[in-house]
Coordinates of C-alpha atoms in Angstrom, one line a residue:
M1 CA 95.4 110.8 -16.4
D2 CA 96.1 110.4 -20.1
R3 CA 98.6 113.2 -19.9
W4 CA 100.5 111.2 -17.1
L5 CA 100.4 108.0 -19.1
N6 CA 101.8 109.7 -22.1
S7 CA 104.7 111.1 -19.9
H8 CA 108.0 109.1 -20.3
W9 CA 109.1 110.1 -16.8
F10 CA 105.9 108.8 -15.2
V11 CA 106.2 105.5 -16.9
R12 CA 109.9 105.2 -15.9
G13 CA 109.0 105.9 -12.3
I14 CA 106.3 103.2 -12.2
A15 CA 108.8 100.7 -13.7
L16 CA 111.5 101.6 -11.1
L17 CA 108.9 101.1 -8.2
L18 CA 107.8 97.7 -9.5
A19 CA 111.5 96.6 -9.9
I20 CA 112.2 97.5 -6.2
M21 CA 109.1 95.6 -5.0
L22 CA 110.1 92.5 -7.0
W23 CA 113.7 92.6 -5.5
M24 CA 112.3 92.8 -1.9
I25 CA 110.0 89.8 -2.5
V26 CA 112.9 87.7 -3.8
N27 CA 115.6 88.7 -1.3
L28 CA 113.7 89.3 1.9
E29 CA 111.4 86.3 1.9
P30 CA 112.7 83.7 4.5
E31 CA 114.2 80.6 2.9
Q32 CA 112.2 77.4 3.5
G33 CA 114.0 74.2 4.4
N34 CA 112.8 70.7 4.7
S35 CA 111.4 71.4 8.2
S36 CA 108.0 73.0 8.7
E37 CA 109.5 76.2 10.5
A38 CA 111.6 79.0 8.9
V39 CA 115.1 79.8 10.3
Q40 CA 114.8 83.1 12.3
P41 CA 117.4 85.9 11.9
T42 CA 119.9 86.3 14.7
R43 CA 121.8 89.5 15.8
I44 CA 124.9 89.2 18.0
I45 CA 125.9 92.1 20.3
E46 CA 129.4 91.7 21.8
S47 CA 131.0 93.1 25.1
V48 CA 127.7 94.3 26.6
K49 CA 128.2 96.0 30.0
V50 CA 126.0 94.7 32.8
K51 CA 124.3 97.4 34.9
P52 CA 124.1 96.5 38.6
Y53 CA 121.1 97.4 40.8
Y54 CA 122.0 97.4 44.5
D55 CA 121.7 99.5 47.7
A56 CA 124.3 102.1 46.7
D57 CA 123.8 104.1 49.8
N58 CA 125.1 101.3 52.1
F59 CA 127.1 99.0 49.8
E60 CA 129.8 99.1 47.2
I61 CA 130.5 96.6 44.4
T62 CA 134.2 95.9 44.9
N63 CA 134.9 93.6 41.8
K64 CA 134.8 94.5 38.2
L65 CA 131.7 93.1 36.6
Q66 CA 132.2 90.8 33.6
S67 CA 130.9 91.9 30.2
V68 CA 128.5 89.5 28.3
K69 CA 127.5 88.6 24.8
V70 CA 123.8 89.0 23.8
A71 CA 122.2 87.0 20.9
V72 CA 118.8 88.3 19.8
E73 CA 116.5 86.1 17.6
S74 CA 113.4 87.3 16.0
N75 CA 111.0 86.4 13.1
N76 CA 111.3 90.1 12.0
P77 CA 113.1 90.0 8.6
F78 CA 114.5 93.6 9.3
L79 CA 116.2 92.5 12.6
K80 CA 119.7 93.3 11.3
Y81 CA 118.7 96.8 10.4
N82 CA 117.1 97.6 13.8
I83 CA 118.8 100.0 16.1
F84 CA 118.6 98.9 19.7
D85 CA 119.0 101.9 21.9
N86 CA 116.6 101.3 24.8
Y87 CA 117.6 97.8 25.9
E88 CA 119.2 97.0 29.2
V89 CA 121.3 94.1 30.5
F90 CA 121.4 94.0 34.3
I91 CA 121.8 92.1 37.6
D92 CA 119.6 92.7 40.7
A93 CA 121.6 92.7 43.9
R94 CA 119.1 94.6 46.0
G95 CA 118.3 93.2 49.4
L96 CA 121.6 91.1 49.5
A97 CA 124.0 91.2 52.3
S98 CA 127.8 91.8 52.2
G99 CA 129.8 89.1 50.5
A100 CA 130.2 87.3 47.2
H101 CA 127.1 86.4 45.1
R102 CA 126.5 84.7 41.8
L103 CA 123.6 86.4 40.1
Q104 CA 121.6 85.8 36.9
V105 CA 122.0 88.3 34.1
Q106 CA 118.6 89.7 33.0
S107 CA 117.5 91.9 30.1
R108 CA 114.7 94.1 29.0
G109 CA 113.9 96.6 26.2
F110 CA 114.5 94.3 23.3
P111 CA 111.8 94.0 20.5
E112 CA 108.7 92.2 21.6
G113 CA 108.6 88.5 20.6
S114 CA 112.5 88.3 20.4
K115 CA 114.4 85.5 22.0
V116 CA 117.4 86.9 24.0
T117 CA 120.3 84.6 24.9
I118 CA 123.0 86.0 27.3
T119 CA 126.4 84.4 27.6
P120 CA 127.4 83.9 30.4
D121 CA 124.0 84.0 32.0
Y122 CA 125.4 84.2 35.5
I123 CA 128.2 86.5 36.8
D124 CA 129.9 87.0 40.1
V125 CA 129.4 90.2 42.2
T126 CA 131.0 91.1 45.6
L127 CA 129.2 93.6 47.9
E128 CA 131.0 95.3 50.6
E129 CA 129.4 97.6 53.3
K130 CA 130.4 101.3 53.1
Q131 CA 132.0 103.1 56.0
T132 CA 132.2 106.9 56.5
V133 CA 135.1 108.7 58.3
E134 CA 136.0 112.4 59.0
V135 CA 139.2 113.6 57.3
D136 CA 141.0 117.0 57.5
V137 CA 141.4 118.8 54.2
Q138 CA 144.9 119.8 53.0
V139 CA 145.6 122.4 50.4
E140 CA 147.9 121.6 47.5
K141 CA 149.4 124.8 46.2
I142 CA 150.1 124.8 42.4
G143 CA 152.8 127.2 41.4
K144 CA 154.4 129.8 43.6
A145 CA 153.7 133.4 44.5
A146 CA 155.3 136.3 42.6
D147 CA 158.8 137.2 43.5
G148 CA 159.0 139.0 46.9
Y149 CA 155.7 137.5 48.1
E150 CA 154.9 134.8 50.6
L151 CA 152.0 132.4 51.0
K152 CA 150.5 132.2 54.4
Q153 CA 148.5 129.5 56.1
P154 CA 145.4 128.6 54.1
I155 CA 141.9 129.2 55.6
I156 CA 139.6 126.3 54.6
K157 CA 135.8 126.2 55.1
P158 CA 134.9 123.5 56.1
F159 CA 138.4 122.2 57.1
R160 CA 137.1 118.6 57.7
V161 CA 134.9 116.5 55.4
L162 CA 133.2 113.1 55.3
V163 CA 134.8 110.4 53.2
T164 CA 132.8 107.2 52.4
V165 CA 134.6 104.1 51.0
P166 CA 134.2 100.3 51.4
A167 CA 135.1 99.2 54.9
S168 CA 138.3 97.4 53.7
Q169 CA 139.7 100.7 52.3
V170 CA 139.2 103.0 55.3
K171 CA 142.8 102.3 56.5
K172 CA 144.1 103.1 53.0
I173 CA 142.9 106.7 53.1
G174 CA 145.9 109.0 53.1
V175 CA 144.8 112.6 52.5
V176 CA 142.0 114.7 51.1
K177 CA 143.4 117.5 48.9
A178 CA 142.1 120.8 47.5
A179 CA 144.3 122.0 44.6
V180 CA 144.6 125.8 44.3
N181 CA 146.6 127.7 41.7
V182 CA 148.7 130.3 43.4
D183 CA 151.2 131.0 40.5
G184 CA 152.2 134.6 40.3
A185 CA 149.9 135.6 43.2
T186 CA 150.4 139.1 44.7
D187 CA 147.2 139.2 46.8
T188 CA 144.9 136.8 48.7
V189 CA 143.9 133.8 46.5
S190 CA 140.3 132.7 46.9
S191 CA 139.0 129.4 45.3
N192 CA 136.1 127.0 45.5
A193 CA 138.2 123.9 45.2
Q194 CA 137.0 120.4 44.3
L195 CA 138.3 117.7 46.6
K196 CA 140.1 114.5 45.8
V197 CA 141.0 111.6 48.0
Y198 CA 144.5 109.9 47.8
D199 CA 145.7 106.7 49.5
K200 CA 148.9 106.5 51.5
Q201 CA 150.9 105.8 48.4
G202 CA 149.7 109.0 46.7
N203 CA 147.2 107.3 44.3
Q204 CA 143.8 108.8 43.8
M205 CA 140.9 106.8 45.3
T206 CA 138.5 107.5 42.4
G207 CA 135.6 105.5 44.0
A208 CA 135.6 107.5 47.3
E209 CA 132.6 109.6 48.1
I210 CA 133.3 113.1 49.6
S211 CA 130.8 115.3 51.4
P212 CA 130.9 118.2 50.7
L213 CA 132.8 117.7 47.5
V214 CA 133.8 121.4 47.2
V215 CA 135.3 123.6 49.9
E216 CA 136.1 127.3 50.1
V217 CA 139.9 128.1 50.3
N218 CA 141.5 131.5 51.0
I219 CA 145.3 131.8 51.0
P220 CA 146.7 135.1 52.3
V221 CA 149.6 136.4 50.3
T222 CA 152.0 138.9 51.9
S223 CA 155.4 140.3 51.4
P224 CA 158.2 140.6 54.1
S225 CA 158.6 144.2 55.2
K226 CA 161.0 146.5 57.0
V227 CA 160.6 150.1 58.1
A228 CA 163.6 152.2 56.9
P229 CA 164.5 155.9 57.1
L230 CA 163.8 157.7 53.8
K231 CA 166.7 159.5 51.9
L232 CA 165.8 162.1 49.4
N233 CA 168.1 162.4 46.5
L234 CA 169.0 165.9 45.4
T235 CA 170.8 166.3 42.0
N236 CA 172.7 169.4 40.7
E237 CA 172.6 172.7 42.5
L238 CA 170.3 175.7 42.5
P239 CA 171.1 178.5 40.1
D240 CA 173.7 181.0 41.3
G241 CA 172.3 183.4 43.8
Y242 CA 169.8 180.9 45.3
S243 CA 170.1 178.7 48.4
L244 CA 167.9 176.1 50.0
A245 CA 166.4 177.3 53.3
S246 CA 164.7 174.0 54.0
I247 CA 163.3 170.8 52.5
T248 CA 160.5 169.0 54.4
M249 CA 158.8 165.7 53.6
N250 CA 155.4 164.4 54.8
T251 CA 157.2 161.2 56.1
Q252 CA 160.7 160.5 57.3
E253 CA 160.4 156.7 56.9
V254 CA 158.8 154.1 54.7
T255 CA 157.8 150.5 54.9
V256 CA 159.6 148.5 52.3
Y257 CA 158.2 145.1 51.0
G258 CA 160.2 142.5 49.3
P259 CA 162.3 139.3 49.7
N260 CA 164.2 139.1 53.0
E261 CA 167.5 139.0 51.3
V262 CA 166.7 142.4 49.7
I263 CA 165.1 144.3 52.6
K264 CA 167.1 143.1 55.6
P265 CA 170.3 144.9 54.7
L266 CA 168.5 148.2 54.2
D267 CA 169.8 151.0 56.5
T268 CA 168.0 153.7 54.5
Y269 CA 165.7 153.7 51.5
S270 CA 166.5 155.8 48.5
G271 CA 163.5 158.0 47.7
P272 CA 162.7 160.1 44.7
S273 CA 165.2 162.4 43.0
I274 CA 164.8 166.1 42.7
D275 CA 166.8 168.1 40.1
L276 CA 167.6 171.5 41.6
K277 CA 169.2 173.2 38.6
N278 CA 166.1 175.1 37.4
I279 CA 164.5 175.9 40.8
T280 CA 164.5 179.5 41.8
S281 CA 161.3 179.7 44.0
D282 CA 159.4 177.7 46.6
R283 CA 157.9 174.4 45.4
V284 CA 155.5 171.8 46.6
L285 CA 156.0 168.5 44.9
Q286 CA 154.1 165.2 45.0
L287 CA 156.5 162.5 43.8
K288 CA 156.1 158.8 43.2
M289 CA 158.2 156.6 45.4
P290 CA 160.7 154.6 43.3
L291 CA 160.9 150.8 43.6
A292 CA 164.4 149.5 44.1
P293 CA 165.3 146.2 42.3
K294 CA 163.2 143.3 43.6
V295 CA 161.3 145.5 46.0
V296 CA 157.6 144.8 45.3
K297 CA 156.0 147.7 47.2
V298 CA 156.8 150.8 49.3
D299 CA 154.3 152.4 51.7
P300 CA 153.5 155.2 51.2
D301 CA 153.8 155.0 47.5
T302 CA 153.9 158.8 47.0
L303 CA 155.9 161.5 48.8
D304 CA 155.0 165.2 49.4
V305 CA 158.0 167.5 49.4
T306 CA 158.0 171.2 50.2
I307 CA 161.1 173.2 49.1
K308 CA 161.9 176.7 50.5
V309 CA 164.3 178.8 48.3
V310 CA 165.9 182.1 49.4
P311 CA 168.5 184.5 48.0
S312 CA 172.0 183.2 49.0
E313 CA 174.1 184.9 51.6
T314 CA 177.8 184.4 52.6
K315 CA 179.5 183.9 55.9
K316 CA 183.3 183.9 56.4
L317 CA 184.9 181.2 58.6
E318 CA 188.3 182.4 60.0
N319 CA 191.3 180.3 60.8
V320 CA 189.9 176.8 60.5
P321 CA 192.7 174.3 61.3
L322 CA 194.3 172.4 58.4
R323 CA 195.0 168.7 59.1
V324 CA 197.5 166.6 57.3
T325 CA 196.5 162.9 57.1
G326 CA 198.2 159.7 55.8
L327 CA 201.7 160.6 56.8
A328 CA 204.1 157.8 57.8
E329 CA 205.5 157.9 61.4
D330 CA 209.1 158.6 60.3
L331 CA 208.1 161.6 58.1
V332 CA 207.1 165.2 58.8
A333 CA 205.2 167.5 56.5
K334 CA 204.8 171.2 56.0
V335 CA 202.0 172.9 54.0
F336 CA 202.7 176.1 52.0
T337 CA 200.6 178.4 49.9
A338 CA 201.4 179.1 46.3
D339 CA 203.5 182.1 47.3
G340 CA 205.5 180.1 49.8
Q341 CA 203.9 181.0 53.1
E342 CA 203.6 178.2 55.6
L343 CA 199.9 177.3 56.2
N344 CA 198.3 175.9 59.4
T345 CA 194.8 177.4 59.1
V346 CA 192.5 178.4 56.3
S347 CA 189.9 181.1 56.1
F348 CA 187.1 180.8 53.5
D349 CA 183.5 181.8 52.7
V350 CA 180.4 179.5 53.0
I351 CA 177.3 180.2 50.9
G352 CA 173.8 179.4 52.0
A353 CA 170.5 180.6 53.5
S354 CA 170.8 183.1 56.3
N355 CA 168.7 181.0 58.7
I356 CA 171.3 178.2 58.5
L357 CA 174.4 180.3 58.2
K358 CA 173.7 182.1 61.5
D359 CA 174.5 178.9 63.5
L360 CA 177.6 177.9 61.5
T361 CA 180.9 177.7 63.3
A362 CA 184.5 176.5 62.4
N363 CA 183.8 173.3 64.2
D364 CA 181.3 172.3 61.6
I365 CA 183.9 171.6 58.9
Q366 CA 187.3 170.0 58.5
I367 CA 190.0 170.9 56.0
V368 CA 192.3 168.0 55.1
A369 CA 195.5 167.6 53.1
D370 CA 195.8 163.9 52.4
V371 CA 199.5 162.8 51.7
S372 CA 198.9 159.0 51.8
S373 CA 201.5 157.0 49.9
L374 CA 203.5 160.2 49.0
P375 CA 207.3 159.9 49.2
V376 CA 209.8 162.4 50.6
G377 CA 209.8 165.5 48.4
V378 CA 207.6 168.4 47.4
H379 CA 204.1 167.7 46.1
E380 CA 201.1 169.7 44.9
I381 CA 197.9 168.2 46.4
P382 CA 194.2 169.3 46.6
L383 CA 192.6 170.4 49.8
V384 CA 189.5 168.4 50.9
Y385 CA 186.7 170.2 52.7
N386 CA 185.0 167.4 54.6
N387 CA 181.3 168.2 54.4
N388 CA 180.2 168.2 58.0
L389 CA 178.5 171.4 57.1
P390 CA 174.8 171.7 57.9
D391 CA 172.4 170.8 55.1
Y392 CA 172.3 173.0 52.0
L393 CA 175.5 175.0 52.7
K394 CA 178.5 174.9 50.3
V395 CA 182.0 176.2 50.3
A396 CA 182.5 179.3 48.1
P397 CA 184.2 178.5 44.7
N398 CA 187.0 181.0 45.6
A399 CA 188.1 179.0 48.6
L400 CA 191.7 177.7 48.6
N401 CA 191.7 174.4 46.8
Q402 CA 195.3 173.4 46.3
V403 CA 198.5 173.6 48.4
T404 CA 202.2 172.6 48.3
V405 CA 203.3 169.9 50.8
E406 CA 207.0 169.4 51.7
I407 CA 207.7 165.9 53.1
T408 CA 211.0 165.2 54.9
K409 CA 212.5 162.6 57.3
K410 CA 212.4 163.2 61.0

């Protein structure tokens, strides 16, 4: 003890404690007036919300309840420092019928012994009986499906719900909506959507009760489609000495999905490309089906192609007629070879696989000299071999490809 009394910090602490106690005695003691009773401290609480107690299952309060001011008096000198968090200001409308009522505002939960004054001490309340009706659910689609896709009729479970509102608002009910986001959808959209009620002017009826509040919504998403013949694209030619005997595909047509403006004009669908320049033997290929611009899907999405390659053979077609086209009615034309011999037919070789060449005749190809727009005179023009040839055959490179045409007046 002597050690403490000799400590400067201990003495200073005792002095500080005594100073605080003296301040509290002077400042917190209630002032005495000429009367025999002391003036009690008062605490004012503004804009207090009034809680209503009523039969919420069968009635609705249709007017906005007035806020009140609460004055709390107490002989507790620490009243202004107290935190009121358990008090309640309320009206009791239980057992009352529909209509307008003026009810006393009551309170509870304030410190014991306090005097509570509420202003105003009576407020008006209007009770209206509730009414329940059945309403069909409508789906509000937010956004749009991806390009080339269409939204089908929504499937709603349940498709009809119960809506409870004050009786006077039943006729104002417009629609019950389930909002579902479908933006960018490419497949069925499924959602557990919360419902909202809107009046006939499109305003949300926030006080409406909905049962059930959540429904299951499924929106099928599809794409318009069309079945079209498949066209295989062959590029370049086989190396010299090789010919195609056959090309087979596992399907001759495909189903094309996309916007109507894209798929409706389709007569054929352009399939995968095969470069022939390095192929010298049989091949079995599995190729991915290309997507044309704005086409969203092709079924099947892959193509199996079998290529049969054989050594090339040659067949000569003799005396195939030569046709002159594009000649004006008042003109005549003669065709000559480079050495001046008049030409009416052409003989040439065709290269291909033997299984195809064996059925080839002169009727399978046309040879044309086109003189369209040419004036009277002598002209050098190319011969055109119109390719009515069976698939995978070609005219030999040494075939006659240019002639002289003499055009004169009739």
